PDB file of C-alpha atoms and ligand atoms in Angstrom:
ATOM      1  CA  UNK A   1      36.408  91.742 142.106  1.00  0.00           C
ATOM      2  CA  UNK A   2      37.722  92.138 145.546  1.00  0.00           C
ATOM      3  CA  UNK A   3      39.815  94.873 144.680  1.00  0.00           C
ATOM      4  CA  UNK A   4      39.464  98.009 147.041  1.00  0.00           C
ATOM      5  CA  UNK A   5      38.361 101.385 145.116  1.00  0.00           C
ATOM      6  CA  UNK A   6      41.651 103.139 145.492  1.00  0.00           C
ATOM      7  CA  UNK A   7      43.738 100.448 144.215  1.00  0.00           C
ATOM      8  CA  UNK A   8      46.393 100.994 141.577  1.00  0.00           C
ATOM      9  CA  UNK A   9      47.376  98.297 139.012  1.00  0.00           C
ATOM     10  CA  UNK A  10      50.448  97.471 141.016  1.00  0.00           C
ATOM     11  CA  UNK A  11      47.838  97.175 144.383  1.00  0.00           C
ATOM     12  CA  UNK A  12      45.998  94.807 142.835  1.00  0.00           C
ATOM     13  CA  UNK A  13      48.631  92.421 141.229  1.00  0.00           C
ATOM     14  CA  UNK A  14      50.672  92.092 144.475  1.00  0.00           C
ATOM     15  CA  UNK A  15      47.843  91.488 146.652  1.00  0.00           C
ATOM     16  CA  UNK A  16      46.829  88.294 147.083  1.00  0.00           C
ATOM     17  CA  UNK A  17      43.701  87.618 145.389  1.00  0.00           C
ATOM     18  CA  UNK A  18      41.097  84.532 145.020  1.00  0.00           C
ATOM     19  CA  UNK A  19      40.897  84.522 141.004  1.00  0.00           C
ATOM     20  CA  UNK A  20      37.009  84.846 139.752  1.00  0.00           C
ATOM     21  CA  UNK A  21      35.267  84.505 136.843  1.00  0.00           C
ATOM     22  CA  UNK A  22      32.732  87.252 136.375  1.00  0.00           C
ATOM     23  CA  UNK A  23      29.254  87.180 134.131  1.00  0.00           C
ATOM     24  CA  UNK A  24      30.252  90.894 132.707  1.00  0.00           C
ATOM     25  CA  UNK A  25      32.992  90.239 129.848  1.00  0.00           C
ATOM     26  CA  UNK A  26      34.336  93.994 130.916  1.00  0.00           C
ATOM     27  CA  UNK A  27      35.156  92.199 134.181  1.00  0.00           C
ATOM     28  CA  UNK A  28      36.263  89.098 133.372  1.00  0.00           C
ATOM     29  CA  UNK A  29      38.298  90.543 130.806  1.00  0.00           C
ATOM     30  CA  UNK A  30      40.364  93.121 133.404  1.00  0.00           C
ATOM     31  CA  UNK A  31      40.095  89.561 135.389  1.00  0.00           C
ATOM     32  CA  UNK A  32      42.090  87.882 132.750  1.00  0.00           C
ATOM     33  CA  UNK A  33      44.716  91.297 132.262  1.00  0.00           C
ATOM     34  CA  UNK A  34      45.466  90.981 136.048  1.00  0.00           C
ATOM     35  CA  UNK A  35      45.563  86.934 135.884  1.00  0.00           C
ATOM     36  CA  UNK A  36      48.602  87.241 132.796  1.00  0.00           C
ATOM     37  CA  UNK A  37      50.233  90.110 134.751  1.00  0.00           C
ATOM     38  CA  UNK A  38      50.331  88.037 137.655  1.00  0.00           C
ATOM     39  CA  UNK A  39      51.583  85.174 135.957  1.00  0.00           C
ATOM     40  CA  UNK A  40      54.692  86.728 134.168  1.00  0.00           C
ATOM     41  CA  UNK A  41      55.521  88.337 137.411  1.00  0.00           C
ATOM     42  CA  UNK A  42      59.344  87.588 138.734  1.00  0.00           C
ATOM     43  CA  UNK A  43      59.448  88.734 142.134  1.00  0.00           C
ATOM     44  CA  UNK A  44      62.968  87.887 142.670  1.00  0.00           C
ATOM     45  CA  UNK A  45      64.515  90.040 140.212  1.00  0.00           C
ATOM     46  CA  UNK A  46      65.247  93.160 140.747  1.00  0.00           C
ATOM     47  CA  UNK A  47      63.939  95.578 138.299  1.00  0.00           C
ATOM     48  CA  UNK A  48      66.492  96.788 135.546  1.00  0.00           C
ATOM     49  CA  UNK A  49      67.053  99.602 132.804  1.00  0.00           C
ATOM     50  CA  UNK A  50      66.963  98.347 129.574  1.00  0.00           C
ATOM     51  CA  UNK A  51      67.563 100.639 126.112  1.00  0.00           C
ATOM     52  CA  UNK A  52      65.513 100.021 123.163  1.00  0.00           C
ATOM     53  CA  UNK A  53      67.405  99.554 120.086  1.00  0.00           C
ATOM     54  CA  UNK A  54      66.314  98.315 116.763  1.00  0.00           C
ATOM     55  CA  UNK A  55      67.301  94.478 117.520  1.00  0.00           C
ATOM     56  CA  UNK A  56      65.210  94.780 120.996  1.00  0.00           C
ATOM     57  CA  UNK A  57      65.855  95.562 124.560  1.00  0.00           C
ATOM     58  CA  UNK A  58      69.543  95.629 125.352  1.00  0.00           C
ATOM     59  CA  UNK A  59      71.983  96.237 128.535  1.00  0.00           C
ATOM     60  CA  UNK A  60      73.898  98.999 126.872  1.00  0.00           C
ATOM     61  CA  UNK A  61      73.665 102.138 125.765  1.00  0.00           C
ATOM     62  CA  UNK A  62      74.403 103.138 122.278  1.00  0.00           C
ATOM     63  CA  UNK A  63      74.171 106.955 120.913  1.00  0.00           C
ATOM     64  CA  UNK A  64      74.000 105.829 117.198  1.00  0.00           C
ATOM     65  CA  UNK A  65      71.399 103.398 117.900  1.00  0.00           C
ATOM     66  CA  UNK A  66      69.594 105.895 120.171  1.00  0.00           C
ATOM     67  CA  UNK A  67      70.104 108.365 117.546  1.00  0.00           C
ATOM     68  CA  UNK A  68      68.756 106.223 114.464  1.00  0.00           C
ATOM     69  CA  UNK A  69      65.563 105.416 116.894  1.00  0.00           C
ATOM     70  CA  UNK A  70      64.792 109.558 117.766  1.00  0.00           C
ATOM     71  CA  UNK A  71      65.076 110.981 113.716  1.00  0.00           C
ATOM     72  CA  UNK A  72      62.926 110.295 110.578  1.00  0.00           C
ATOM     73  CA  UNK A  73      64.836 107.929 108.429  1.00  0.00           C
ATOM     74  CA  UNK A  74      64.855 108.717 105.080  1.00  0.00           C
ATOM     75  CA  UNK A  75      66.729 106.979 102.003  1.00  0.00           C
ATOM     76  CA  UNK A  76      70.077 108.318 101.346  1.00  0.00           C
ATOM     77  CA  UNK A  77      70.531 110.752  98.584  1.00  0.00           C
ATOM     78  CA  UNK A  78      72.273 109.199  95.508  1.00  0.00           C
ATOM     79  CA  UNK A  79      74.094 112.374  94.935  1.00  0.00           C
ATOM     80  CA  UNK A  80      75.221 113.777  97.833  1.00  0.00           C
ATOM     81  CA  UNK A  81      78.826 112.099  97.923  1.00  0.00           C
ATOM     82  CA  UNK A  82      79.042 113.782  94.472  1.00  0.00           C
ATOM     83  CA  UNK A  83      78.621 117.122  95.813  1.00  0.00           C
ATOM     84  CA  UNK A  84      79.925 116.867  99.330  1.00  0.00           C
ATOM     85  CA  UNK A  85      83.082 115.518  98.718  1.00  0.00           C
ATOM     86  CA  UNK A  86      86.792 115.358 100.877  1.00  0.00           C
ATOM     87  CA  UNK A  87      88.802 118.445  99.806  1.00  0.00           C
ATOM     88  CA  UNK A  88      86.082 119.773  98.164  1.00  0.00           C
ATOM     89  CA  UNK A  89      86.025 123.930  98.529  1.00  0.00           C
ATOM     90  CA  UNK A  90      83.164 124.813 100.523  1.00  0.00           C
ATOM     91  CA  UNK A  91      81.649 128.243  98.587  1.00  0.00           C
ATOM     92  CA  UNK A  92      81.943 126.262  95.106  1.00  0.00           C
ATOM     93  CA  UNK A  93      79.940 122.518  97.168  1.00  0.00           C
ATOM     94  CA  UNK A  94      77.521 125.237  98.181  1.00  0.00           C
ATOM     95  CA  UNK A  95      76.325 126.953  94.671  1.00  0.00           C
ATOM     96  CA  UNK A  96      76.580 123.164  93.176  1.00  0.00           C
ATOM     97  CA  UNK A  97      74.654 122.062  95.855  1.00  0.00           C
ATOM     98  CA  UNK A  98      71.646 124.823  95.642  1.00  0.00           C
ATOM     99  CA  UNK A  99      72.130 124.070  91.687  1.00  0.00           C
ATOM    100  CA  UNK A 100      71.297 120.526  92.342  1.00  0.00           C
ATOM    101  CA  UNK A 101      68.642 120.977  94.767  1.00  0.00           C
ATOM    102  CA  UNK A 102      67.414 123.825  91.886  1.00  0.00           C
ATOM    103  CA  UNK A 103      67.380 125.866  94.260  1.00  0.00           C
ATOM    104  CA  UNK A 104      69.095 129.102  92.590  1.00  0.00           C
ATOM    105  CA  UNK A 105      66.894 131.942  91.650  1.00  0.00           C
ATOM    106  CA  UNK A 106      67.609 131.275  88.128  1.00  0.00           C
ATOM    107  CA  UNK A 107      64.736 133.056  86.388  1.00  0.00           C
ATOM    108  CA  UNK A 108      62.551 130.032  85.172  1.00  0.00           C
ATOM    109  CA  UNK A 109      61.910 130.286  88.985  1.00  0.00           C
ATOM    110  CA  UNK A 110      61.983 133.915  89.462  1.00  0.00           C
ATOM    111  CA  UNK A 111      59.405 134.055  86.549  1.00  0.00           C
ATOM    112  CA  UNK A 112      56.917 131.442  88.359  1.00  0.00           C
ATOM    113  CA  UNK A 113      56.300 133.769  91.261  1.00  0.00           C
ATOM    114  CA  UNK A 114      56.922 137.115  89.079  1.00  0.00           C
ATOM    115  CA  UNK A 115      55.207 136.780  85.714  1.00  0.00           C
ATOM    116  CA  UNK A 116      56.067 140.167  84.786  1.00  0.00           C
ATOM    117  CA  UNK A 117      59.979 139.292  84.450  1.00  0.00           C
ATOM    118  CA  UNK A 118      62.224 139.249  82.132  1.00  0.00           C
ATOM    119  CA  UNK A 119      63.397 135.502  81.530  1.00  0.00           C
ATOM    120  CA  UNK A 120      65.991 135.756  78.732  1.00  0.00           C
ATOM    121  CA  UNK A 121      69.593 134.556  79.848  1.00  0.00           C
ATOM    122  CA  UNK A 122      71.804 137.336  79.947  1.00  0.00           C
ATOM    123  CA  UNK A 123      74.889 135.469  79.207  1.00  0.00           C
ATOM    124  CA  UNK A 124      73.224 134.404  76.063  1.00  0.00           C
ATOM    125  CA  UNK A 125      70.323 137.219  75.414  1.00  0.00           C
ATOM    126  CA  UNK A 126      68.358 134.206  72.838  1.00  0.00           C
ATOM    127  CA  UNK A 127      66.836 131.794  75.057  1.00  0.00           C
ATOM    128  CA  UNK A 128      64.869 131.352  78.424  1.00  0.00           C
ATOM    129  CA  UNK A 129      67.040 131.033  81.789  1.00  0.00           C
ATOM    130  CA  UNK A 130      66.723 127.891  83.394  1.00  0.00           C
ATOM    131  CA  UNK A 131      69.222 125.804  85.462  1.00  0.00           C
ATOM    132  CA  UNK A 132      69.963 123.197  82.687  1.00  0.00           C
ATOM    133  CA  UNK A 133      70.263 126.038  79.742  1.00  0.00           C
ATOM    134  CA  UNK A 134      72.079 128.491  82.270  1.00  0.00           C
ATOM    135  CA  UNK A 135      75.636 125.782  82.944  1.00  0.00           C
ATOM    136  CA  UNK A 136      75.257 123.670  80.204  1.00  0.00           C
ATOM    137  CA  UNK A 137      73.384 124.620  77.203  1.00  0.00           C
ATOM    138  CA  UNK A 138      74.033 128.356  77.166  1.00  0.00           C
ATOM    139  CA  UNK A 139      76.624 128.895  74.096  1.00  0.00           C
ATOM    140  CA  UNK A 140      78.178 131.031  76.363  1.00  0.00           C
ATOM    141  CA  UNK A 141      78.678 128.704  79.498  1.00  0.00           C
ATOM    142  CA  UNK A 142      78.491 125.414  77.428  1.00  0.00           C
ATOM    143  CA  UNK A 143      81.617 126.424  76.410  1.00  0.00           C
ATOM    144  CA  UNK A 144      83.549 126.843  79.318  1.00  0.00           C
ATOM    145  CA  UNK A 145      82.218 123.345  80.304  1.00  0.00           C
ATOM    146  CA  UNK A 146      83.382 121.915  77.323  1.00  0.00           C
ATOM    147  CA  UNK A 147      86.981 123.310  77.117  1.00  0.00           C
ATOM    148  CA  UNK A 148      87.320 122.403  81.098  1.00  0.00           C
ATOM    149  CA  UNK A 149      86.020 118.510  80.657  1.00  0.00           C
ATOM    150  CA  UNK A 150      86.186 117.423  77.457  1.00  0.00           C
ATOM    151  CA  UNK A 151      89.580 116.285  77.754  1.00  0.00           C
ATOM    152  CA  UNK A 152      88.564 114.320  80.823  1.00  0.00           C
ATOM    153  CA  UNK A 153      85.440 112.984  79.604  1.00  0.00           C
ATOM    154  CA  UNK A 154      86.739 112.306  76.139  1.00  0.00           C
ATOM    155  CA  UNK A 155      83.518 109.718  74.529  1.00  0.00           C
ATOM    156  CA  UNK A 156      81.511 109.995  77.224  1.00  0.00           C
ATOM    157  CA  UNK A 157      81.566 114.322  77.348  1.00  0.00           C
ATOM    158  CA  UNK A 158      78.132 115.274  78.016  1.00  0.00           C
ATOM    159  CA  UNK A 159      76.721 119.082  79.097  1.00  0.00           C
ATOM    160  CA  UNK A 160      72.833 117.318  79.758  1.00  0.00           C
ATOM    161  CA  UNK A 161      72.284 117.997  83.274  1.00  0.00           C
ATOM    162  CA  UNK A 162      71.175 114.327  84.560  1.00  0.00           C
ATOM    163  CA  UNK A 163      73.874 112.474  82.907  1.00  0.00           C
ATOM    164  CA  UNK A 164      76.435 114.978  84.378  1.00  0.00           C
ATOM    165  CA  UNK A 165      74.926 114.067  87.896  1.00  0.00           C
ATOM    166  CA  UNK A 166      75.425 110.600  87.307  1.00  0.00           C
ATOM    167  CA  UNK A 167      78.980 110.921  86.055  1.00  0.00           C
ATOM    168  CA  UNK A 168      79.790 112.179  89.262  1.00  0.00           C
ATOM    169  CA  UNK A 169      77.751 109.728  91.273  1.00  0.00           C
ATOM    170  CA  UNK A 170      78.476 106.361  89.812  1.00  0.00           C
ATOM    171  CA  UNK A 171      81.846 105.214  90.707  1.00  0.00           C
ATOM    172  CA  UNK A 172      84.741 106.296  88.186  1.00  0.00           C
ATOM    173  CA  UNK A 173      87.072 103.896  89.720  1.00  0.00           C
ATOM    174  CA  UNK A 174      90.408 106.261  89.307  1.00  0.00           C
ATOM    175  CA  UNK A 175      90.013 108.350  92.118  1.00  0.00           C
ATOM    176  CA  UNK A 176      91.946 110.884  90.665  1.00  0.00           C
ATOM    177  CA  UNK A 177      89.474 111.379  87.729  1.00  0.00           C
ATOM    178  CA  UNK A 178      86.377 111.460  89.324  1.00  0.00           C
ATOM    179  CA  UNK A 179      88.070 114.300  92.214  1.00  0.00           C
ATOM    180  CA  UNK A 180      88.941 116.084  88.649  1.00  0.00           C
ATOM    181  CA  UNK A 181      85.286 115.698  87.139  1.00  0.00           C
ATOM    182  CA  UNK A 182      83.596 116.546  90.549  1.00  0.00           C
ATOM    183  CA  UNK A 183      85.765 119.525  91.372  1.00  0.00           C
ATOM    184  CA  UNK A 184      85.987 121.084  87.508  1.00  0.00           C
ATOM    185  CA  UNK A 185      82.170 120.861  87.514  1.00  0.00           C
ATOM    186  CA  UNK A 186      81.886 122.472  90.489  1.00  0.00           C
ATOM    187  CA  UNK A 187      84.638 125.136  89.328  1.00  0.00           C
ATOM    188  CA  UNK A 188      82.604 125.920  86.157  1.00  0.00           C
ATOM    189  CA  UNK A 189      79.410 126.025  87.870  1.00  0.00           C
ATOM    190  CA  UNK A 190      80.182 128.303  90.213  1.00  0.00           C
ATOM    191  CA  UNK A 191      82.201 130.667  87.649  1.00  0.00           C
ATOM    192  CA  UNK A 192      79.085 130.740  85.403  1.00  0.00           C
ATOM    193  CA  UNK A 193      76.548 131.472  88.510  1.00  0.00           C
ATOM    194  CA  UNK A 194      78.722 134.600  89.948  1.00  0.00           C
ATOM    195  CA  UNK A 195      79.556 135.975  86.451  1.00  0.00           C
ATOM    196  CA  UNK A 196      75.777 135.386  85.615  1.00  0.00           C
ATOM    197  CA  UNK A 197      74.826 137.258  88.408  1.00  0.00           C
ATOM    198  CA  UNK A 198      78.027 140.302  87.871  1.00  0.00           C
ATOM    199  CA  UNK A 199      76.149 141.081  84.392  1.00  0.00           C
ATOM    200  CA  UNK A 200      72.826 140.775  86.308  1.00  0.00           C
ATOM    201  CA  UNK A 201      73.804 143.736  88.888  1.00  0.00           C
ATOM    202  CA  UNK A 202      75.183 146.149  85.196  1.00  0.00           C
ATOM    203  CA  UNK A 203      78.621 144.360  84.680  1.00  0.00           C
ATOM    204  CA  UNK A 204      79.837 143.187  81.418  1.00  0.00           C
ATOM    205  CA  UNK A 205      80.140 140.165  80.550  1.00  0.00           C
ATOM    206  CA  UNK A 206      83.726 138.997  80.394  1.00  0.00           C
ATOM    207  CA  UNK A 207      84.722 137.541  77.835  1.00  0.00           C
ATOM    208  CA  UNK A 208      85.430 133.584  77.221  1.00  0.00           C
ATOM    209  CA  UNK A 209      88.843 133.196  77.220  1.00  0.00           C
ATOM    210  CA  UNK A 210      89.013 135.205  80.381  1.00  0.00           C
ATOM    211  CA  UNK A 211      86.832 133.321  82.502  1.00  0.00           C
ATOM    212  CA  UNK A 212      87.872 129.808  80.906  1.00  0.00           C
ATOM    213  CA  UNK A 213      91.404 130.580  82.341  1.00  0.00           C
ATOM    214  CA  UNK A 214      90.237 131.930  85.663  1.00  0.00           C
ATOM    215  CA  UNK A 215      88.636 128.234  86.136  1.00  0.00           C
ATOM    216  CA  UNK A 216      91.470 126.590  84.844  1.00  0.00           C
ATOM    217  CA  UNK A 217      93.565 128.559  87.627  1.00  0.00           C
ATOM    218  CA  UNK A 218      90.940 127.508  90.206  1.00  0.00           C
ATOM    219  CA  UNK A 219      90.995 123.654  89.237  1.00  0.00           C
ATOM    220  CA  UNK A 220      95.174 124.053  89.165  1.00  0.00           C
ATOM    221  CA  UNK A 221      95.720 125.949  92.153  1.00  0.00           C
ATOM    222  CA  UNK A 222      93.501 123.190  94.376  1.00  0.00           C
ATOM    223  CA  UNK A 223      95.306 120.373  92.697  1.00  0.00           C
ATOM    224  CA  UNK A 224      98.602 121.762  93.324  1.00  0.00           C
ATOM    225  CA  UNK A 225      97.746 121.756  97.307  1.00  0.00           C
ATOM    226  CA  UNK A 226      96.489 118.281  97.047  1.00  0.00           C
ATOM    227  CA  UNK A 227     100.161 117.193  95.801  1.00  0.00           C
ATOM    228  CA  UNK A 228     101.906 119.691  97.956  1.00  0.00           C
ATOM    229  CA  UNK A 229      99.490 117.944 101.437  1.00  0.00           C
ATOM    230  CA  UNK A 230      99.913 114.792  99.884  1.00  0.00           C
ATOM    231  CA  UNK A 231      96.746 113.920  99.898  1.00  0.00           C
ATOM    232  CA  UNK A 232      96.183 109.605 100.021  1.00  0.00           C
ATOM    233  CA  UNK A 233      94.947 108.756  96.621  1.00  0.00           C
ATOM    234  CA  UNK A 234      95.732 112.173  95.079  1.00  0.00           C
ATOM    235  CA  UNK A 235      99.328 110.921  94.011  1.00  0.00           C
ATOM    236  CA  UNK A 236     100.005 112.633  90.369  1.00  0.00           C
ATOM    237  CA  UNK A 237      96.433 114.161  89.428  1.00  0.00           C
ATOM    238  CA  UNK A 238      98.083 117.177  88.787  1.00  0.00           C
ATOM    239  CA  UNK A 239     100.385 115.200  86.016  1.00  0.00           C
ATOM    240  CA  UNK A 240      96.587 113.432  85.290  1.00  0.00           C
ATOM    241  CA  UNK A 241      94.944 116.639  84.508  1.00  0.00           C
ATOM    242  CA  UNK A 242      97.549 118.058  83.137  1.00  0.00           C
ATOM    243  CA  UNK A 243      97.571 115.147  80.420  1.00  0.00           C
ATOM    244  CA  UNK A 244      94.023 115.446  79.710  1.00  0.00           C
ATOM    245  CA  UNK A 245      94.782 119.390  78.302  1.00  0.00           C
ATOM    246  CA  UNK A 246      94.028 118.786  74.978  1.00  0.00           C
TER     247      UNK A 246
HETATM  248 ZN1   ZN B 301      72.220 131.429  77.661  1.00  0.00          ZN
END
């Protein structure tokens, strides 16, 4: 091929060759690789740095470009906006979150991997501990849900778990009632877990109207800062939840 043995790739293109043909199609083909190289050769540009970017090769730099490029896209999570809201308080997201992920040891799970326990919902003491019964359908819990929403909800009050999800996933327009839905739910839910898990660990249960007003304090208390920060769009949910106390 009249290339020397210790060539490299770049030895060979910018040496001046005759161009062949060759009987062996291993030959000729390398032949025709070298031949195209050649060919879309510029030898009076300078090379340059390019960065790859989903549109192509571009002059500048971009991290969130970069950034999209080096991670595993996935599709975005229809809920998470519902759970991981602005003003939200962090220790109630995180419970709803695990609950939404079913992630809590509630003891449909606890039973999978430890057949021997005890599965009855202690709140309750008549029916199997799962998420869904444990917030919602408990008469215990189901309760507190219903005497914290209803009045927001009105028709469309539901305690079944998916339909809750969407309420607070599909836009509610009024920003001030869907902040109300998303944070009482998370209120409740987190009221219900750590008073599930008090009467767990040998406490007793308290009793309804206790722990219905300690959520109603919760859900007034961060409404109250909301008006007292001002925060944009917040303007008069206290007065909004307060009319919904029915
Ligand atoms: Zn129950």
């Amino acid at each position: 091929m009249g290339i020397r043995n210790d060539a490299t790739v770049e030895d060979a293109i910018l040496e001046s060759r005759r161009r062949r043909r060759h009987h062996t199609p291993l030959l000729m083909s390398i032949e025709n690789e070298l031949n195209a190289l050649t060919d879309s050769l510029n030898v009076e540009e300078l090379d340059i740095s390019l960065w790859k970017r989903e549109s192509g090769f571009k002059h500048l730099f971009s991290t969130q470009e970069t950034w999209k490029l080096l991670r595993e896209q996935k599709d975005k999570c229809r809920w998470s906006r519902g759970v991981w809201f602005s003003q939200a308080t962090p220790k109630f997201a995180f419970i709803m979150w695990l609950a939404t992920l079913n992630r809590l040891s509630t003891m449909d799970r606890i039973s999978s991997w430890n057949p021997g326990a005890d599965s009855t919902c202690v709140l309750c003491k008549s029916a199997s501990e799962s998420r869904d019964h444990l917030f919602f359908e408990c008469s215990y819990s189901s309760q507190i849900w219903e005497h914290t929403i209803r009045g927001v909800l009105r028709s469309s009050y539901t305690n079944r778990w998916s339909s809750i999800m969407l309420l607070i996933t599909d836009g509610i327009r009024d920003k001030r009632k869907l902040f109300c839905i998303r944070y009482a739910l998370q209120a409740v839910v987190y009221a219900v877990w750590r008073e599930r898990n008090k009467v767990k660990h040998g406490d007793q249960l308290m009793s309804l109207s206790v722990l219905k007003k300690l959520v109603d304090k919760d859900i007034l208390n961060k409404l109250s800062l909301l008006q007292t920060k001002r925060i944009g769009g917040m303007e008069g949910a206290l007065q909004f939840w307060f009319a919904t106390r029915v």
